[in-house]
């Protein structure tokens, strides 16, 4: 509920009433589980997925996709990917690239290629 003050940001919201309320639920786990269950149903040959010599380097660029890709690789039975450690945690400042959009920046994949 919005508190009737002139406060901005978190001070303007009274979230205490939401804690434990039956109508306020976090669907994250349910959605997460359903998504990966759906992925698992689309696997053609899981046993062969992890048997090839291919190595994959993954860079989440700004960290937001790391855990989703890790779980997806597990579901598909793929070998663990090589992660760009400097880019594996969320970074709203995009400090490892000159430009935040990989398709626009010449040096966006420098760390992945190193």
Tab-separated table of C-alpha atoms in Angstrom:
chain	number	residue	atom	x	y	z
A	1	UNK	CA	0.000	0.000	0.000
A	2	UNK	CA	1.188	3.529	-0.691
A	3	UNK	CA	1.732	5.562	2.448
A	4	UNK	CA	0.313	9.074	2.257
A	5	UNK	CA	3.567	10.970	2.704
A	6	UNK	CA	5.826	12.922	0.442
A	7	UNK	CA	8.579	10.351	0.914
A	8	UNK	CA	10.257	8.783	-2.069
A	9	UNK	CA	11.642	5.322	-2.672
A	10	UNK	CA	11.241	2.636	-0.048
A	11	UNK	CA	10.084	5.126	2.572
A	12	UNK	CA	6.896	5.665	0.539
A	13	UNK	CA	5.825	2.035	0.806
A	14	UNK	CA	4.504	0.160	3.796
A	15	UNK	CA	5.222	-3.462	2.950
A	16	UNK	CA	4.697	-4.851	6.461
A	17	UNK	CA	1.093	-5.734	5.687
A	18	UNK	CA	2.214	-7.926	2.781
A	19	UNK	CA	4.440	-10.224	4.774
A	20	UNK	CA	2.692	-13.550	5.199
A	21	UNK	CA	-0.543	-12.395	3.558
A	22	UNK	CA	-2.314	-15.264	1.767
A	23	UNK	CA	-2.783	-13.196	-1.396
A	24	UNK	CA	0.857	-12.181	-1.593
A	25	UNK	CA	2.964	-15.050	-2.887
A	26	UNK	CA	6.236	-15.292	-4.715
A	27	UNK	CA	5.741	-17.455	-7.821
A	28	UNK	CA	9.475	-17.670	-8.557
A	29	UNK	CA	10.086	-21.262	-7.425
A	30	UNK	CA	6.941	-22.532	-9.118
A	31	UNK	CA	7.857	-20.816	-12.399
A	32	UNK	CA	11.511	-21.900	-12.137
A	33	UNK	CA	10.521	-25.544	-11.600
A	34	UNK	CA	7.915	-25.498	-14.393
A	35	UNK	CA	10.370	-23.956	-16.839
A	36	UNK	CA	13.073	-26.560	-16.267
A	37	UNK	CA	10.522	-29.389	-16.263
A	38	UNK	CA	9.406	-28.127	-19.664
A	39	UNK	CA	13.011	-28.000	-20.880
A	40	UNK	CA	13.602	-31.561	-19.720
A	41	UNK	CA	10.641	-32.767	-21.792
A	42	UNK	CA	12.309	-31.458	-24.959
A	43	UNK	CA	15.599	-33.310	-24.636
A	44	UNK	CA	16.208	-35.584	-27.596
A	45	UNK	CA	19.261	-37.593	-26.498
A	46	UNK	CA	20.539	-36.525	-23.078
A	47	UNK	CA	23.096	-39.340	-22.851
A	48	UNK	CA	24.905	-38.066	-25.949
A	49	UNK	CA	24.816	-34.403	-24.918
A	50	UNK	CA	27.692	-34.692	-22.503
A	51	UNK	CA	29.815	-37.145	-24.458
A	52	UNK	CA	31.285	-34.905	-27.161
A	53	UNK	CA	34.586	-33.030	-27.098
A	54	UNK	CA	32.977	-29.599	-27.607
A	55	UNK	CA	33.803	-27.010	-24.944
A	56	UNK	CA	31.526	-24.014	-24.541
A	57	UNK	CA	32.482	-20.650	-23.113
A	58	UNK	CA	29.617	-18.674	-21.663
A	59	UNK	CA	29.678	-15.071	-20.629
A	60	UNK	CA	26.632	-13.653	-18.925
A	61	UNK	CA	28.150	-10.206	-19.718
A	62	UNK	CA	26.602	-8.602	-16.672
A	63	UNK	CA	25.905	-11.646	-14.531
A	64	UNK	CA	22.173	-11.976	-14.879
A	65	UNK	CA	22.068	-15.225	-16.866
A	66	UNK	CA	24.720	-17.303	-15.105
A	67	UNK	CA	22.474	-19.389	-12.845
A	68	UNK	CA	19.870	-19.965	-15.571
A	69	UNK	CA	22.452	-21.228	-18.042
A	70	UNK	CA	24.100	-23.400	-15.409
A	71	UNK	CA	20.781	-25.064	-14.586
A	72	UNK	CA	19.899	-25.424	-18.296
A	73	UNK	CA	23.195	-27.192	-19.002
A	74	UNK	CA	22.517	-29.540	-16.084
A	75	UNK	CA	19.003	-30.340	-17.344
A	76	UNK	CA	20.282	-31.120	-20.839
A	77	UNK	CA	23.190	-33.189	-19.528
A	78	UNK	CA	25.750	-30.904	-21.135
A	79	UNK	CA	29.239	-30.621	-19.675
A	80	UNK	CA	29.839	-27.614	-17.477
A	81	UNK	CA	30.586	-24.539	-19.546
A	82	UNK	CA	33.653	-22.364	-19.132
A	83	UNK	CA	32.428	-19.199	-17.460
A	84	UNK	CA	33.969	-15.759	-17.746
A	85	UNK	CA	34.501	-15.210	-14.024
A	86	UNK	CA	34.772	-11.415	-14.274
A	87	UNK	CA	31.272	-11.320	-15.772
A	88	UNK	CA	29.486	-13.988	-13.749
A	89	UNK	CA	27.999	-11.759	-11.047
A	90	UNK	CA	25.378	-9.041	-11.663
A	91	UNK	CA	27.052	-5.750	-12.560
A	92	UNK	CA	24.675	-2.840	-13.275
A	93	UNK	CA	27.680	-0.661	-14.188
A	94	UNK	CA	28.795	-3.013	-17.017
A	95	UNK	CA	32.351	-2.481	-15.816
A	96	UNK	CA	33.967	-5.163	-17.999
A	97	UNK	CA	32.810	-3.796	-21.357
A	98	UNK	CA	33.086	-0.475	-23.156
A	99	UNK	CA	29.469	-0.687	-24.317
A	100	UNK	CA	26.719	-2.733	-22.589
A	101	UNK	CA	25.178	-4.293	-25.714
A	102	UNK	CA	27.351	-7.148	-27.020
A	103	UNK	CA	25.987	-6.850	-30.535
A	104	UNK	CA	27.099	-3.215	-30.651
A	105	UNK	CA	30.495	-3.363	-28.988
A	106	UNK	CA	33.625	-4.491	-30.777
A	107	UNK	CA	35.322	-5.559	-27.548
A	108	UNK	CA	32.290	-7.116	-25.816
A	109	UNK	CA	33.591	-10.681	-26.164
A	110	UNK	CA	37.270	-9.981	-25.409
A	111	UNK	CA	37.143	-11.689	-21.995
A	112	UNK	CA	35.315	-14.710	-23.401
A	113	UNK	CA	37.936	-15.112	-26.115
A	114	UNK	CA	40.927	-14.732	-23.766
